[in-house]
XYZ file of C-alpha atoms in Angstrom:
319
model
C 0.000 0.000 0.000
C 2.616 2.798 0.665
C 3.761 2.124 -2.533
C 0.577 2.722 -3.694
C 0.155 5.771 -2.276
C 3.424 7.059 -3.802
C 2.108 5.745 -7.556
C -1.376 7.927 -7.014
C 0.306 10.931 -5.160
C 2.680 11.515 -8.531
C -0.879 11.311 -10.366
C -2.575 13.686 -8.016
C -0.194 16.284 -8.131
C -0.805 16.803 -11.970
C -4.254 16.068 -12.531
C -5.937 16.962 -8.885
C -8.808 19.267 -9.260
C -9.385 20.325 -5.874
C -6.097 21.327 -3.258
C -6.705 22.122 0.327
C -6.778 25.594 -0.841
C -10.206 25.699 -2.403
C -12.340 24.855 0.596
C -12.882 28.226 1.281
C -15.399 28.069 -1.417
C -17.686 25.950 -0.149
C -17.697 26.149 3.599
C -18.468 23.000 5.397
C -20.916 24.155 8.018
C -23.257 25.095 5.181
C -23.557 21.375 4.249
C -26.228 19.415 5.974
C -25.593 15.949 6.255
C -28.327 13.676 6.453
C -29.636 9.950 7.147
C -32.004 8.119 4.390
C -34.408 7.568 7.159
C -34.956 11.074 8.249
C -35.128 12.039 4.793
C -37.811 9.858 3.967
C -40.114 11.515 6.854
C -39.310 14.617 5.648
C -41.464 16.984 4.185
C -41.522 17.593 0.650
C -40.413 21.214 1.440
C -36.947 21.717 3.472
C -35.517 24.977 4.350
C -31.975 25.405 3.670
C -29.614 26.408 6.293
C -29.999 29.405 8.880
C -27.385 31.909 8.334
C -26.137 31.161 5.122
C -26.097 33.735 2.393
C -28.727 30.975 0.078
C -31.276 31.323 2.786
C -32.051 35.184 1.143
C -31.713 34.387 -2.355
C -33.671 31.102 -2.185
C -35.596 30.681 1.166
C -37.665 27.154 0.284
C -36.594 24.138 -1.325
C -39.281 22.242 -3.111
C -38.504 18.680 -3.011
C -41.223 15.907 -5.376
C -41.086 13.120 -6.729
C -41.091 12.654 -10.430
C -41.708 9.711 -12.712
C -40.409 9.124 -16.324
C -40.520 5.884 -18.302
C -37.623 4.373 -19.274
C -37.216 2.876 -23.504
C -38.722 -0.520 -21.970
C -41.812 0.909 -20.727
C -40.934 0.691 -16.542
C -41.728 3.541 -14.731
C -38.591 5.208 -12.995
C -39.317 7.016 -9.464
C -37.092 9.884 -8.830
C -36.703 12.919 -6.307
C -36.050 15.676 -7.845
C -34.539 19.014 -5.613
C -35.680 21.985 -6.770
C -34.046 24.889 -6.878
C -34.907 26.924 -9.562
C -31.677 27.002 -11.818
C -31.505 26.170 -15.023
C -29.240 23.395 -14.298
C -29.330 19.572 -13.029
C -27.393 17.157 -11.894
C -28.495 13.765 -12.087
C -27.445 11.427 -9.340
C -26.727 7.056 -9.914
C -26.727 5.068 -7.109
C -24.895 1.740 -7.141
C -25.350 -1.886 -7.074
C -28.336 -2.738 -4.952
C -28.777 0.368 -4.068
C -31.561 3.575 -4.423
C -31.596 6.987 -4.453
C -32.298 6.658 -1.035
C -28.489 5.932 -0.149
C -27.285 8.475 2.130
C -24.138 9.252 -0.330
C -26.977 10.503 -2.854
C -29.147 12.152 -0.857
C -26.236 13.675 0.670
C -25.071 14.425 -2.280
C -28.193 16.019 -3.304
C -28.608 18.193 -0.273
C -25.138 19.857 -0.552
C -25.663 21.094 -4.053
C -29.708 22.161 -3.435
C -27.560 24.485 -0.822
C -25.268 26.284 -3.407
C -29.171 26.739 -5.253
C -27.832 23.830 -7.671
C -31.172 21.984 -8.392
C -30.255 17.497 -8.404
C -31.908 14.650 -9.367
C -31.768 11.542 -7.625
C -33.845 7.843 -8.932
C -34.223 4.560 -8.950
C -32.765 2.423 -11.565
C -35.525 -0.136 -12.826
C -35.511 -2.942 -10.779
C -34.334 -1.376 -7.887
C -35.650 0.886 -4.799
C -39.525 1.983 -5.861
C -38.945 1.873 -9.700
C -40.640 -0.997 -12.138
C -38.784 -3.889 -13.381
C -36.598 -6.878 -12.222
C -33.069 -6.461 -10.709
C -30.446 -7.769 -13.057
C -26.842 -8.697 -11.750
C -25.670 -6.818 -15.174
C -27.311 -4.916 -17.062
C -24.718 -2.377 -17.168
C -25.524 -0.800 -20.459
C -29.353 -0.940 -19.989
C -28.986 1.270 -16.578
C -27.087 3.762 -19.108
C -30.069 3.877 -21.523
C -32.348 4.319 -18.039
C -30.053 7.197 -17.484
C -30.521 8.546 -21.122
C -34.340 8.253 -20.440
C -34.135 10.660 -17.248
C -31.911 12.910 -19.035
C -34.324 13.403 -22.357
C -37.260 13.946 -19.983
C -35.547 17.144 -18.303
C -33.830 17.961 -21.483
C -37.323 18.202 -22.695
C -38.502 20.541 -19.762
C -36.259 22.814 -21.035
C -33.448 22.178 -18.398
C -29.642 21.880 -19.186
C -28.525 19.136 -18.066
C -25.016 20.214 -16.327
C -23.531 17.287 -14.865
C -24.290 13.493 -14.303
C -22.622 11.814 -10.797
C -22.207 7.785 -10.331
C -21.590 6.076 -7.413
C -19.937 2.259 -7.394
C -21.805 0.664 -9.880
C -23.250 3.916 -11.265
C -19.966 5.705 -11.491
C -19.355 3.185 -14.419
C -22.930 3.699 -15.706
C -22.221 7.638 -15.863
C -18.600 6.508 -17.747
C -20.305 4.548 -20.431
C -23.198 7.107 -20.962
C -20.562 9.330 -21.857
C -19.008 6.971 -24.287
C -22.043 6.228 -26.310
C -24.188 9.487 -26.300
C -21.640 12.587 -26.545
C -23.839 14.734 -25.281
C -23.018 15.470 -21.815
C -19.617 17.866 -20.963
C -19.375 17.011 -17.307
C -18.749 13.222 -15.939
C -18.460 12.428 -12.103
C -17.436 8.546 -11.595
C -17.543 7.990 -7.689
C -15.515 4.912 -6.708
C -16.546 3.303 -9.961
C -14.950 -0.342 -11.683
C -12.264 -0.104 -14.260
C -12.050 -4.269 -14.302
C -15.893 -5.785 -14.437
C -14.095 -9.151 -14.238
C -13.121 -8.619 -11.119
C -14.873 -8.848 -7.547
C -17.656 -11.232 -8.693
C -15.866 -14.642 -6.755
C -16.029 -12.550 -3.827
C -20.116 -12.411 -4.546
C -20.327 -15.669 -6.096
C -17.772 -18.089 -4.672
C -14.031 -18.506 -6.553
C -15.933 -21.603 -8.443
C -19.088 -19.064 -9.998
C -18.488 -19.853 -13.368
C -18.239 -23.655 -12.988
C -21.825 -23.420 -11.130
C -23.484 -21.167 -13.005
C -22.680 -23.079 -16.325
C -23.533 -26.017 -14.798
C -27.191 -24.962 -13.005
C -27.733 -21.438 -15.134
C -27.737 -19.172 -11.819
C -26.547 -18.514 -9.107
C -28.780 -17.597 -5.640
C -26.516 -15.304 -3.632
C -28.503 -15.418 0.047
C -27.555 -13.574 2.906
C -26.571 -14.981 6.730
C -29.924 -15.945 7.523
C -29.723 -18.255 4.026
C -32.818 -16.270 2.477
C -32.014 -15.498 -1.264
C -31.301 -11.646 -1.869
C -30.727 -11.675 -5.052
C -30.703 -14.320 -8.401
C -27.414 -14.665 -11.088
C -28.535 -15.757 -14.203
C -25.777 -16.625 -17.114
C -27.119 -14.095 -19.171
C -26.569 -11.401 -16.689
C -23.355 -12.879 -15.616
C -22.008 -13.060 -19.041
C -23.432 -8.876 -19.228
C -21.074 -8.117 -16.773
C -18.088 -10.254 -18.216
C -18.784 -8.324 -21.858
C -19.029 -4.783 -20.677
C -15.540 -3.226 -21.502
C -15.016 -0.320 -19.595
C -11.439 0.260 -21.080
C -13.031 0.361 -24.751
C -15.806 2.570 -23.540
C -14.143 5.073 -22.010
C -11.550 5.379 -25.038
C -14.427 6.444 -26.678
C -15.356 9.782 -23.877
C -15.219 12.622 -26.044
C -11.876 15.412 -25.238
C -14.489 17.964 -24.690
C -16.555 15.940 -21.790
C -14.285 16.904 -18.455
C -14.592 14.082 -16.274
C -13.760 13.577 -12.375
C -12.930 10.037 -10.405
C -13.063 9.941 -6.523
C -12.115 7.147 -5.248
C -11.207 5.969 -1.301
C -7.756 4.596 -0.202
C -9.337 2.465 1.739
C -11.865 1.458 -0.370
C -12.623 -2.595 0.360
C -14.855 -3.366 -2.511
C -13.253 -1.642 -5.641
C -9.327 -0.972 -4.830
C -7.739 2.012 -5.417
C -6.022 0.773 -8.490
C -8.875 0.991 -10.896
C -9.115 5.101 -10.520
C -5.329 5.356 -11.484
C -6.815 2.983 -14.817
C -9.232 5.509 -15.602
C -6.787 8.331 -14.714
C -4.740 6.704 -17.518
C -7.346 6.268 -20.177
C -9.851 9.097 -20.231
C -8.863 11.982 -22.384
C -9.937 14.765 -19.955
C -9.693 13.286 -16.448
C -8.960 14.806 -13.238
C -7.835 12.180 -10.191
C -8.943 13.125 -6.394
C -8.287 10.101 -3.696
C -9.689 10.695 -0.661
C -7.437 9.319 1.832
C -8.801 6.702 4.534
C -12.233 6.528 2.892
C -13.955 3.785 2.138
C -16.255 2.343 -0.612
C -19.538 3.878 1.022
C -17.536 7.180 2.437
C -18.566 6.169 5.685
C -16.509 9.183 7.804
C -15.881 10.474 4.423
C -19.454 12.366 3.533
C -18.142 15.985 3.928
C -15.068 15.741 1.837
C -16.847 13.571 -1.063
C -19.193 16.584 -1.057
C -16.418 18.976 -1.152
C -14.515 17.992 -4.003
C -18.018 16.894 -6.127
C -19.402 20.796 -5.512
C -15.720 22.091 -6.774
C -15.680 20.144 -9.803
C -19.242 20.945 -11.043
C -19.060 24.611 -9.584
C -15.803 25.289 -11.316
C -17.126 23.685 -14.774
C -20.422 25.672 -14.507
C -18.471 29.230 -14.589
C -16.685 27.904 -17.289
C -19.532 27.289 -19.209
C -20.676 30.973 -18.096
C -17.514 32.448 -18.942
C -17.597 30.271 -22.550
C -18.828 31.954 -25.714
């Protein structure tokens, strides 16, 4: 590991978007930090901060919930904060996850309170949207993402950034390599090598099993069945090339990787991949994190608001 840390320091110090320096730009008692289950008895309107200069310019934050069918016909439930701005940021939640997770609604919180409106949903099959869960389905959660994105575009709203987390920091990476037509790419602690990390699932002898009885039932301690592997899904997974795809990320689309040193599902070593591969790619490692940013929230916030903050006054100060 320290040699590691020596590799992805020589990175950081070339490519890092946000230094110590910038915090002063987005102060961290104006964040408000905030657990799944208190947000879900929350009311639909939340009042930002007390004190803080966006109280005056934007006293009440409308939060609803918004639906939009996806290209297979599956209704997918989002929450959408609204601030008012033009822009959005959409928000992907990982594997087995919702928009419920506290990274995005964290996430979602801490840009309502710079007046950046987010969106946050459910892929299909997961959380409150229609649809099965699929192990894979990699690509299909990028054309449920293209779905949320044409219904907003088609409200009239500009679509300034899309964020990933885990699983969805590789569906916001391939996104950008098939459609071209978003400039702003945040990949949260996403996969550089699907191959890897599925015997840890599955058992060292998956492929063996699953050839042999065409799925797998992954169960948890209590031996209930959480989830089903099928071969098809399996083999998803095993085909979806994220070094191919993300050769094919446009110059122009500016995209960001966080990624924890500690991170105990998805090591360190796939960011410094991406950092390697993507044309326009800025590296931040947050040190002693983990995968789910557990004591992490506040600086995962901090360097996310940078990145898209910074980008956005480019785009103002842009012809």
């Amino acid at each position: 590991m320290e040699q590691l840390v020596s590799n992805y320091h020589s990175v950081l110090s070339t490519s890092l978007i946000c230094e110590r320096s910038p915090v002063s730009t987005f102060p961290l008692h104006r964040v408000r930090f905030i657990s799944s289950r208190k947000h879900k008895a929350s009311s639909s309107l939340r009042m930002a901060q007390p004190g803080s200069n966006h109280d005056a310019q934007n006293p009440v934050i409308q939060q609803k919930k918004v639906i939009i069918t996806n290209n297979h016909g599956e209704k997918l439930m989002g929450s959408l904060h609204e601030t008012g701005s033009a822009e959005i940021v959409i928000l992907c939640h990982g594997f087995r996850s919702t928009r419920e997770n506290n990274t995005m609604v964290n996430l979602a919180v801490a840009l309502e309170n710079e007046g950046i409106s987010a969106f946050r949903f459910d892929f299909a099959g997961n959380g409150e949207s229609e649809g099965s869960f699929q192990y894979g389905g990699y690509w299909r959660e990028a054309d449920d993402l293209h779905a949320v994105i044409q219904h907003f575009r088609g409200a009239k709203r500009v679509i300034h950034a899309i964020l990933g987390h885990s699983k969805g920091g590789n569906v916001v990476l391939l996104y950008a390599s098939k459609y071209h037509d978003i400039q702003m790419v945040l990949n949260v602690s996403g996969r550089y090598n699907l191959k890897r990390g599925i015997d840890e699932r599955l058992g060292k002898d998956f492929f063996e099993r699953i050839k042999k009885d065409g799925f797998i039932d992954v169960k948890n301690k209590t031996g209930s069945v959480n989830y089903r592997v099928t071969e098809k899904s399996l083999m998803d997974r095993l085909s979806t090339d994220m070094h191919e795809a993300c050769l094919k990320i446009e110059k122009g689309c500016r995209v960001l990787t966080i990624h924890g040193s500690a991170d105990e599902i998805i090591p360190v070593e796939d960011a410094l991949e991406f950092a390697k591969i993507i044309p326009n790619h800025t590296l931040h490692i947050v040190e002693g994190a983990d995968h789910v940013y557990t004591s992490h929230q506040a600086e995962l916030a901090l360097v996310a608001l940078n990145f898209i903050k910074t980008g956005l006054q480019q785009d103002k100060d842009s012809p």
